[in-house]
Amino acid sequence: MNLKEINMNDTLIFVIIISGISILLGTIFLLIGIAMLSNRKKKEINCTSSTYGKVTDIVKHERYDSDGNHRSSWHPVFEYNIGDFKFIKEYPYGSSQSKYAIGQDVEIYYNPENYNEYYIAGDTFPKTLSIIFTIVGICIIIIDIVIAVTMLQINWNNSLEIITNVYTYNKKRVPSVALQ
């Protein structure tokens, strides 16, 4: 085994490991996006009743990323009534700048069999976020497959070159023996 063969084997192992990790990452993004889309679609199917509510508060959530950068997101709190029941819900989706104002009226669709299942009419953020996750996942997978196939094709072409060189080298070294 010569140095070129060792480098090709290392390249092949590297391509397989990186491809596996990238495909796993792309699949995670894709599955999160699909789950979010499915959840939103389920809410649109189940939440057939509507009521109007008001934004009663905007809650600021603060966090720090791994680099120590400060991030804030603003989550509206909705208050609404369904029959004799009063609900106060903090919306799970926040944004860097509040899209809602205290006192703003909002239409809320809810599930008549499970009042805790709801969504805000006209809020496209959850659907947009799920589409972004899905597209990013698909792109990562496609790019990874193209890179992996290209790398494997290059590796295959190099392997054929080595086999040809070894065969040519051995043919020159081993004399033909006539069978009797």
mmCIF file with all atom_site columns, C-alpha atoms in Angstrom:
data_model
loop_
_atom_site.group_PDB
_atom_site.id
_atom_site.type_symbol
_atom_site.label_atom_id
_atom_site.label_alt_id
_atom_site.label_comp_id
_atom_site.label_asym_id
_atom_site.label_entity_id
_atom_site.label_seq_id
_atom_site.pdbx_PDB_ins_code
_atom_site.Cartn_x
_atom_site.Cartn_y
_atom_site.Cartn_z
_atom_site.occupancy
_atom_site.B_iso_or_equiv
_atom_site.pdbx_formal_charge
_atom_site.auth_seq_id
_atom_site.auth_comp_id
_atom_site.auth_asym_id
_atom_site.auth_atom_id
_atom_site.pdbx_PDB_model_num
ATOM 1   C CA . MET A 1 1   ? 0.000   0.000   0.000   1.00 0.00 ? 1   MET A CA 1
ATOM 2   C CA . ASN A 1 2   ? 1.521   3.308   -1.038  1.00 0.00 ? 2   ASN A CA 1
ATOM 3   C CA . LEU A 1 3   ? 0.999   6.826   0.331   1.00 0.00 ? 3   LEU A CA 1
ATOM 4   C CA . LYS A 1 4   ? -1.586  7.709   -2.318  1.00 0.00 ? 4   LYS A CA 1
ATOM 5   C CA . GLU A 1 5   ? -3.714  4.670   -1.355  1.00 0.00 ? 5   GLU A CA 1
ATOM 6   C CA . ILE A 1 6   ? -3.545  5.606   2.340   1.00 0.00 ? 6   ILE A CA 1
ATOM 7   C CA . ASN A 1 7   ? -4.616  9.190   1.558   1.00 0.00 ? 7   ASN A CA 1
ATOM 8   C CA . MET A 1 8   ? -7.500  7.904   -0.568  1.00 0.00 ? 8   MET A CA 1
ATOM 9   C CA . ASN A 1 9   ? -8.686  5.614   2.226   1.00 0.00 ? 9   ASN A CA 1
ATOM 10  C CA . ASP A 1 10  ? -8.492  8.507   4.702   1.00 0.00 ? 10  ASP A CA 1
ATOM 11  C CA . THR A 1 11  ? -10.414 10.696  2.253   1.00 0.00 ? 11  THR A CA 1
ATOM 12  C CA . LEU A 1 12  ? -13.079 8.019   1.850   1.00 0.00 ? 12  LEU A CA 1
ATOM 13  C CA . ILE A 1 13  ? -13.459 7.626   5.621   1.00 0.00 ? 13  ILE A CA 1
ATOM 14  C CA . PHE A 1 14  ? -13.579 11.420  6.013   1.00 0.00 ? 14  PHE A CA 1
ATOM 15  C CA . VAL A 1 15  ? -16.272 11.736  3.320   1.00 0.00 ? 15  VAL A CA 1
ATOM 16  C CA . ILE A 1 16  ? -18.361 8.992   4.937   1.00 0.00 ? 16  ILE A CA 1
ATOM 17  C CA . ILE A 1 17  ? -18.122 10.530  8.435   1.00 0.00 ? 17  ILE A CA 1
ATOM 18  C CA . ILE A 1 18  ? -18.828 14.111  7.299   1.00 0.00 ? 18  ILE A CA 1
ATOM 19  C CA . SER A 1 19  ? -21.655 12.931  5.017   1.00 0.00 ? 19  SER A CA 1
ATOM 20  C CA . GLY A 1 20  ? -23.215 10.954  7.832   1.00 0.00 ? 20  GLY A CA 1
ATOM 21  C CA . ILE A 1 21  ? -23.084 13.906  10.222  1.00 0.00 ? 21  ILE A CA 1
ATOM 22  C CA . SER A 1 22  ? -24.419 16.321  7.587   1.00 0.00 ? 22  SER A CA 1
ATOM 23  C CA . ILE A 1 23  ? -27.249 14.015  6.570   1.00 0.00 ? 23  ILE A CA 1
ATOM 24  C CA . LEU A 1 24  ? -28.151 13.552  10.241  1.00 0.00 ? 24  LEU A CA 1
ATOM 25  C CA . LEU A 1 25  ? -28.191 17.338  10.753  1.00 0.00 ? 25  LEU A CA 1
ATOM 26  C CA . GLY A 1 26  ? -30.248 17.871  7.587   1.00 0.00 ? 26  GLY A CA 1
ATOM 27  C CA . THR A 1 27  ? -32.669 15.134  8.660   1.00 0.00 ? 27  THR A CA 1
ATOM 28  C CA . ILE A 1 28  ? -33.095 16.748  12.089  1.00 0.00 ? 28  ILE A CA 1
ATOM 29  C CA . PHE A 1 29  ? -33.917 20.112  10.476  1.00 0.00 ? 29  PHE A CA 1
ATOM 30  C CA . LEU A 1 30  ? -36.279 18.402  8.039   1.00 0.00 ? 30  LEU A CA 1
ATOM 31  C CA . LEU A 1 31  ? -38.089 16.443  10.774  1.00 0.00 ? 31  LEU A CA 1
ATOM 32  C CA . ILE A 1 32  ? -38.456 19.537  12.973  1.00 0.00 ? 32  ILE A CA 1
ATOM 33  C CA . GLY A 1 33  ? -39.906 21.460  10.018  1.00 0.00 ? 33  GLY A CA 1
ATOM 34  C CA . ILE A 1 34  ? -42.307 18.651  9.135   1.00 0.00 ? 34  ILE A CA 1
ATOM 35  C CA . ALA A 1 35  ? -43.379 18.274  12.788  1.00 0.00 ? 35  ALA A CA 1
ATOM 36  C CA . MET A 1 36  ? -44.029 22.013  13.046  1.00 0.00 ? 36  MET A CA 1
ATOM 37  C CA . LEU A 1 37  ? -46.030 22.026  9.795   1.00 0.00 ? 37  LEU A CA 1
ATOM 38  C CA . SER A 1 38  ? -47.986 18.994  10.950  1.00 0.00 ? 38  SER A CA 1
ATOM 39  C CA . ASN A 1 39  ? -48.713 20.600  14.327  1.00 0.00 ? 39  ASN A CA 1
ATOM 40  C CA . ARG A 1 40  ? -49.919 23.806  12.671  1.00 0.00 ? 40  ARG A CA 1
ATOM 41  C CA . LYS A 1 41  ? -52.095 21.864  10.212  1.00 0.00 ? 41  LYS A CA 1
ATOM 42  C CA . LYS A 1 42  ? -53.534 19.828  13.099  1.00 0.00 ? 42  LYS A CA 1
ATOM 43  C CA . LYS A 1 43  ? -54.418 23.051  14.926  1.00 0.00 ? 43  LYS A CA 1
ATOM 44  C CA . GLU A 1 44  ? -56.052 24.478  11.804  1.00 0.00 ? 44  GLU A CA 1
ATOM 45  C CA . ILE A 1 45  ? -58.172 21.311  11.510  1.00 0.00 ? 45  ILE A CA 1
ATOM 46  C CA . ASN A 1 46  ? -59.051 20.990  15.222  1.00 0.00 ? 46  ASN A CA 1
ATOM 47  C CA . CYS A 1 47  ? -59.476 24.650  16.127  1.00 0.00 ? 47  CYS A CA 1
ATOM 48  C CA . THR A 1 48  ? -62.796 25.343  14.447  1.00 0.00 ? 48  THR A CA 1
ATOM 49  C CA . SER A 1 49  ? -64.296 27.811  16.900  1.00 0.00 ? 49  SER A CA 1
ATOM 50  C CA . SER A 1 50  ? -63.140 31.379  17.287  1.00 0.00 ? 50  SER A CA 1
ATOM 51  C CA . THR A 1 51  ? -63.361 34.189  19.765  1.00 0.00 ? 51  THR A CA 1
ATOM 52  C CA . TYR A 1 52  ? -61.783 37.587  20.207  1.00 0.00 ? 52  TYR A CA 1
ATOM 53  C CA . GLY A 1 53  ? -59.283 38.381  22.865  1.00 0.00 ? 53  GLY A CA 1
ATOM 54  C CA . LYS A 1 54  ? -56.963 41.176  23.882  1.00 0.00 ? 54  LYS A CA 1
ATOM 55  C CA . VAL A 1 55  ? -53.237 41.441  24.309  1.00 0.00 ? 55  VAL A CA 1
ATOM 56  C CA . THR A 1 56  ? -52.908 42.137  28.047  1.00 0.00 ? 56  THR A CA 1
ATOM 57  C CA . ASP A 1 57  ? -49.137 42.038  28.390  1.00 0.00 ? 57  ASP A CA 1
ATOM 58  C CA . ILE A 1 58  ? -45.908 41.583  26.477  1.00 0.00 ? 58  ILE A CA 1
ATOM 59  C CA . VAL A 1 59  ? -43.384 39.413  28.321  1.00 0.00 ? 59  VAL A CA 1
ATOM 60  C CA . LYS A 1 60  ? -39.685 39.886  27.646  1.00 0.00 ? 60  LYS A CA 1
ATOM 61  C CA . HIS A 1 61  ? -37.611 36.699  27.636  1.00 0.00 ? 61  HIS A CA 1
ATOM 62  C CA . GLU A 1 62  ? -33.865 37.197  27.906  1.00 0.00 ? 62  GLU A CA 1
ATOM 63  C CA . ARG A 1 63  ? -31.150 34.698  27.160  1.00 0.00 ? 63  ARG A CA 1
ATOM 64  C CA . TYR A 1 64  ? -27.489 34.566  26.283  1.00 0.00 ? 64  TYR A CA 1
ATOM 65  C CA . ASP A 1 65  ? -26.044 32.551  23.440  1.00 0.00 ? 65  ASP A CA 1
ATOM 66  C CA . SER A 1 66  ? -22.830 30.522  23.686  1.00 0.00 ? 66  SER A CA 1
ATOM 67  C CA . ASP A 1 67  ? -20.754 33.584  22.768  1.00 0.00 ? 67  ASP A CA 1
ATOM 68  C CA . GLY A 1 68  ? -22.266 35.592  25.618  1.00 0.00 ? 68  GLY A CA 1
ATOM 69  C CA . ASN A 1 69  ? -24.392 37.764  23.327  1.00 0.00 ? 69  ASN A CA 1
ATOM 70  C CA . HIS A 1 70  ? -27.627 38.997  24.852  1.00 0.00 ? 70  HIS A CA 1
ATOM 71  C CA . ARG A 1 71  ? -30.853 38.067  23.067  1.00 0.00 ? 71  ARG A CA 1
ATOM 72  C CA . SER A 1 72  ? -34.369 39.229  23.898  1.00 0.00 ? 72  SER A CA 1
ATOM 73  C CA . SER A 1 73  ? -37.687 38.032  22.582  1.00 0.00 ? 73  SER A CA 1
ATOM 74  C CA . TRP A 1 74  ? -41.116 39.476  23.218  1.00 0.00 ? 74  TRP A CA 1
ATOM 75  C CA . HIS A 1 75  ? -44.058 37.134  23.815  1.00 0.00 ? 75  HIS A CA 1
ATOM 76  C CA . PRO A 1 76  ? -47.601 38.507  23.845  1.00 0.00 ? 76  PRO A CA 1
ATOM 77  C CA . VAL A 1 77  ? -50.033 37.434  26.554  1.00 0.00 ? 77  VAL A CA 1
ATOM 78  C CA . PHE A 1 78  ? -53.605 36.981  25.350  1.00 0.00 ? 78  PHE A CA 1
ATOM 79  C CA . GLU A 1 79  ? -56.722 37.100  27.469  1.00 0.00 ? 79  GLU A CA 1
ATOM 80  C CA . TYR A 1 80  ? -59.955 35.696  26.103  1.00 0.00 ? 80  TYR A CA 1
ATOM 81  C CA . ASN A 1 81  ? -63.197 34.055  27.181  1.00 0.00 ? 81  ASN A CA 1
ATOM 82  C CA . ILE A 1 82  ? -64.799 30.850  26.022  1.00 0.00 ? 82  ILE A CA 1
ATOM 83  C CA . GLY A 1 83  ? -68.235 30.577  27.575  1.00 0.00 ? 83  GLY A CA 1
ATOM 84  C CA . ASP A 1 84  ? -67.820 31.025  31.319  1.00 0.00 ? 84  ASP A CA 1
ATOM 85  C CA . PHE A 1 85  ? -64.101 30.279  31.210  1.00 0.00 ? 85  PHE A CA 1
ATOM 86  C CA . LYS A 1 86  ? -61.446 32.979  31.158  1.00 0.00 ? 86  LYS A CA 1
ATOM 87  C CA . PHE A 1 87  ? -58.055 32.156  29.623  1.00 0.00 ? 87  PHE A CA 1
ATOM 88  C CA . ILE A 1 88  ? -54.780 33.984  29.946  1.00 0.00 ? 88  ILE A CA 1
ATOM 89  C CA . LYS A 1 89  ? -52.131 32.503  27.648  1.00 0.00 ? 89  LYS A CA 1
ATOM 90  C CA . GLU A 1 90  ? -48.578 33.523  26.905  1.00 0.00 ? 90  GLU A CA 1
ATOM 91  C CA . TYR A 1 91  ? -47.940 32.858  23.239  1.00 0.00 ? 91  TYR A CA 1
ATOM 92  C CA . PRO A 1 92  ? -45.069 30.385  22.754  1.00 0.00 ? 92  PRO A CA 1
ATOM 93  C CA . TYR A 1 93  ? -43.753 32.286  19.716  1.00 0.00 ? 93  TYR A CA 1
ATOM 94  C CA . GLY A 1 94  ? -41.863 35.464  20.412  1.00 0.00 ? 94  GLY A CA 1
ATOM 95  C CA . SER A 1 95  ? -40.003 37.894  18.225  1.00 0.00 ? 95  SER A CA 1
ATOM 96  C CA . SER A 1 96  ? -37.095 40.305  18.612  1.00 0.00 ? 96  SER A CA 1
ATOM 97  C CA . GLN A 1 97  ? -39.559 43.182  18.282  1.00 0.00 ? 97  GLN A CA 1
ATOM 98  C CA . SER A 1 98  ? -43.103 42.834  19.515  1.00 0.00 ? 98  SER A CA 1
ATOM 99  C CA . LYS A 1 99  ? -45.614 42.408  16.706  1.00 0.00 ? 99  LYS A CA 1
ATOM 100 C CA . TYR A 1 100 ? -48.459 43.097  19.120  1.00 0.00 ? 100 TYR A CA 1
ATOM 101 C CA . ALA A 1 101 ? -49.464 46.060  21.278  1.00 0.00 ? 101 ALA A CA 1
ATOM 102 C CA . ILE A 1 102 ? -51.092 45.923  24.696  1.00 0.00 ? 102 ILE A CA 1
ATOM 103 C CA . GLY A 1 103 ? -54.840 46.363  24.241  1.00 0.00 ? 103 GLY A CA 1
ATOM 104 C CA . GLN A 1 104 ? -54.782 45.050  20.659  1.00 0.00 ? 104 GLN A CA 1
ATOM 105 C CA . ASP A 1 105 ? -57.721 42.823  19.691  1.00 0.00 ? 105 ASP A CA 1
ATOM 106 C CA . VAL A 1 106 ? -56.859 39.433  18.171  1.00 0.00 ? 106 VAL A CA 1
ATOM 107 C CA . GLU A 1 107 ? -58.943 36.629  16.750  1.00 0.00 ? 107 GLU A CA 1
ATOM 108 C CA . ILE A 1 108 ? -58.177 33.332  18.437  1.00 0.00 ? 108 ILE A CA 1
ATOM 109 C CA . TYR A 1 109 ? -59.151 29.964  16.989  1.00 0.00 ? 109 TYR A CA 1
ATOM 110 C CA . TYR A 1 110 ? -59.529 27.210  19.571  1.00 0.00 ? 110 TYR A CA 1
ATOM 111 C CA . ASN A 1 111 ? -60.430 23.555  19.722  1.00 0.00 ? 111 ASN A CA 1
ATOM 112 C CA . PRO A 1 112 ? -63.979 23.238  21.136  1.00 0.00 ? 112 PRO A CA 1
ATOM 113 C CA . GLU A 1 113 ? -62.988 19.892  22.699  1.00 0.00 ? 113 GLU A CA 1
ATOM 114 C CA . ASN A 1 114 ? -59.679 21.164  24.162  1.00 0.00 ? 114 ASN A CA 1
ATOM 115 C CA . TYR A 1 115 ? -59.661 24.861  24.981  1.00 0.00 ? 115 TYR A CA 1
ATOM 116 C CA . ASN A 1 116 ? -55.889 24.803  25.557  1.00 0.00 ? 116 ASN A CA 1
ATOM 117 C CA . GLU A 1 117 ? -55.277 24.069  21.859  1.00 0.00 ? 117 GLU A CA 1
ATOM 118 C CA . TYR A 1 118 ? -55.384 27.358  19.965  1.00 0.00 ? 118 TYR A CA 1
ATOM 119 C CA . TYR A 1 119 ? -53.707 29.567  17.413  1.00 0.00 ? 119 TYR A CA 1
ATOM 120 C CA . ILE A 1 120 ? -53.827 33.238  16.542  1.00 0.00 ? 120 ILE A CA 1
ATOM 121 C CA . ALA A 1 121 ? -55.562 34.113  13.278  1.00 0.00 ? 121 ALA A CA 1
ATOM 122 C CA . GLY A 1 122 ? -53.252 35.787  10.785  1.00 0.00 ? 122 GLY A CA 1
ATOM 123 C CA . ASP A 1 123 ? -50.027 34.913  12.620  1.00 0.00 ? 123 ASP A CA 1
ATOM 124 C CA . THR A 1 124 ? -47.829 33.446  9.889   1.00 0.00 ? 124 THR A CA 1
ATOM 125 C CA . PHE A 1 125 ? -44.646 33.139  11.981  1.00 0.00 ? 125 PHE A CA 1
ATOM 126 C CA . PRO A 1 126 ? -45.098 29.475  13.058  1.00 0.00 ? 126 PRO A CA 1
ATOM 127 C CA . LYS A 1 127 ? -45.783 28.362  9.488   1.00 0.00 ? 127 LYS A CA 1
ATOM 128 C CA . THR A 1 128 ? -42.918 30.464  8.087   1.00 0.00 ? 128 THR A CA 1
ATOM 129 C CA . LEU A 1 129 ? -40.518 29.054  10.680  1.00 0.00 ? 129 LEU A CA 1
ATOM 130 C CA . SER A 1 130 ? -41.539 25.478  9.868   1.00 0.00 ? 130 SER A CA 1
ATOM 131 C CA . ILE A 1 131 ? -41.070 26.081  6.134   1.00 0.00 ? 131 ILE A CA 1
ATOM 132 C CA . ILE A 1 132 ? -37.602 27.543  6.788   1.00 0.00 ? 132 ILE A CA 1
ATOM 133 C CA . PHE A 1 133 ? -36.608 24.477  8.843   1.00 0.00 ? 133 PHE A CA 1
ATOM 134 C CA . THR A 1 134 ? -37.914 22.151  6.123   1.00 0.00 ? 134 THR A CA 1
ATOM 135 C CA . ILE A 1 135 ? -36.107 23.977  3.298   1.00 0.00 ? 135 ILE A CA 1
ATOM 136 C CA . VAL A 1 136 ? -32.838 24.187  5.255   1.00 0.00 ? 136 VAL A CA 1
ATOM 137 C CA . GLY A 1 137 ? -33.036 20.452  5.997   1.00 0.00 ? 137 GLY A CA 1
ATOM 138 C CA . ILE A 1 138 ? -33.664 19.567  2.348   1.00 0.00 ? 138 ILE A CA 1
ATOM 139 C CA . CYS A 1 139 ? -30.847 21.867  1.167   1.00 0.00 ? 139 CYS A CA 1
ATOM 140 C CA . ILE A 1 140 ? -28.342 20.397  3.636   1.00 0.00 ? 140 ILE A CA 1
ATOM 141 C CA . ILE A 1 141 ? -29.220 16.864  2.516   1.00 0.00 ? 141 ILE A CA 1
ATOM 142 C CA . ILE A 1 142 ? -29.034 17.691  -1.219  1.00 0.00 ? 142 ILE A CA 1
ATOM 143 C CA . ILE A 1 143 ? -25.751 19.598  -0.907  1.00 0.00 ? 143 ILE A CA 1
ATOM 144 C CA . ASP A 1 144 ? -24.273 16.782  1.163   1.00 0.00 ? 144 ASP A CA 1
ATOM 145 C CA . ILE A 1 145 ? -25.306 14.128  -1.353  1.00 0.00 ? 145 ILE A CA 1
ATOM 146 C CA . VAL A 1 146 ? -23.811 16.131  -4.246  1.00 0.00 ? 146 VAL A CA 1
ATOM 147 C CA . ILE A 1 147 ? -20.537 16.637  -2.354  1.00 0.00 ? 147 ILE A CA 1
ATOM 148 C CA . ALA A 1 148 ? -20.378 12.993  -1.232  1.00 0.00 ? 148 ALA A CA 1
ATOM 149 C CA . VAL A 1 149 ? -21.075 11.648  -4.728  1.00 0.00 ? 149 VAL A CA 1
ATOM 150 C CA . THR A 1 150 ? -18.462 13.998  -6.202  1.00 0.00 ? 150 THR A CA 1
ATOM 151 C CA . MET A 1 151 ? -15.869 12.999  -3.595  1.00 0.00 ? 151 MET A CA 1
ATOM 152 C CA . LEU A 1 152 ? -16.617 9.304   -4.052  1.00 0.00 ? 152 LEU A CA 1
ATOM 153 C CA . GLN A 1 153 ? -16.387 9.685   -7.845  1.00 0.00 ? 153 GLN A CA 1
ATOM 154 C CA . ILE A 1 154 ? -13.005 11.386  -7.484  1.00 0.00 ? 154 ILE A CA 1
ATOM 155 C CA . ASN A 1 155 ? -11.926 8.624   -5.099  1.00 0.00 ? 155 ASN A CA 1
ATOM 156 C CA . TRP A 1 156 ? -13.162 5.952   -7.572  1.00 0.00 ? 156 TRP A CA 1
ATOM 157 C CA . ASN A 1 157 ? -11.273 7.562   -10.472 1.00 0.00 ? 157 ASN A CA 1
ATOM 158 C CA . ASN A 1 158 ? -8.104  7.689   -8.348  1.00 0.00 ? 158 ASN A CA 1
ATOM 159 C CA . SER A 1 159 ? -8.613  4.025   -7.400  1.00 0.00 ? 159 SER A CA 1
ATOM 160 C CA . LEU A 1 160 ? -8.863  3.044   -11.076 1.00 0.00 ? 160 LEU A CA 1
ATOM 161 C CA . GLU A 1 161 ? -5.666  4.978   -11.767 1.00 0.00 ? 161 GLU A CA 1
ATOM 162 C CA . ILE A 1 162 ? -3.830  3.130   -8.977  1.00 0.00 ? 162 ILE A CA 1
ATOM 163 C CA . ILE A 1 163 ? -5.118  -0.273  -10.142 1.00 0.00 ? 163 ILE A CA 1
ATOM 164 C CA . THR A 1 164 ? -4.005  0.506   -13.696 1.00 0.00 ? 164 THR A CA 1
ATOM 165 C CA . ASN A 1 165 ? -0.572  1.634   -12.480 1.00 0.00 ? 165 ASN A CA 1
ATOM 166 C CA . VAL A 1 166 ? -0.118  -1.457  -10.282 1.00 0.00 ? 166 VAL A CA 1
ATOM 167 C CA . TYR A 1 167 ? -1.181  -3.755  -13.134 1.00 0.00 ? 167 TYR A CA 1
ATOM 168 C CA . THR A 1 168 ? 1.183   -2.025  -15.582 1.00 0.00 ? 168 THR A CA 1
ATOM 169 C CA . TYR A 1 169 ? 4.031   -2.119  -13.055 1.00 0.00 ? 169 TYR A CA 1
ATOM 170 C CA . ASN A 1 170 ? 3.513   -5.838  -12.290 1.00 0.00 ? 170 ASN A CA 1
ATOM 171 C CA . LYS A 1 171 ? 3.222   -6.717  -15.973 1.00 0.00 ? 171 LYS A CA 1
ATOM 172 C CA . LYS A 1 172 ? 6.644   -5.201  -16.601 1.00 0.00 ? 172 LYS A CA 1
ATOM 173 C CA . ARG A 1 173 ? 8.230   -7.006  -13.642 1.00 0.00 ? 173 ARG A CA 1
ATOM 174 C CA . VAL A 1 174 ? 6.806   -10.510 -14.093 1.00 0.00 ? 174 VAL A CA 1
ATOM 175 C CA . PRO A 1 175 ? 7.993   -12.269 -17.211 1.00 0.00 ? 175 PRO A CA 1
ATOM 176 C CA . SER A 1 176 ? 5.522   -14.318 -19.171 1.00 0.00 ? 176 SER A CA 1
ATOM 177 C CA . VAL A 1 177 ? 5.913   -18.019 -18.607 1.00 0.00 ? 177 VAL A CA 1
ATOM 178 C CA . ALA A 1 178 ? 4.974   -20.276 -21.456 1.00 0.00 ? 178 ALA A CA 1
ATOM 179 C CA . LEU A 1 179 ? 2.946   -23.246 -20.390 1.00 0.00 ? 179 LEU A CA 1
ATOM 180 C CA . GLN A 1 180 ? 4.033   -26.572 -21.760 1.00 0.00 ? 180 GLN A CA 1
#
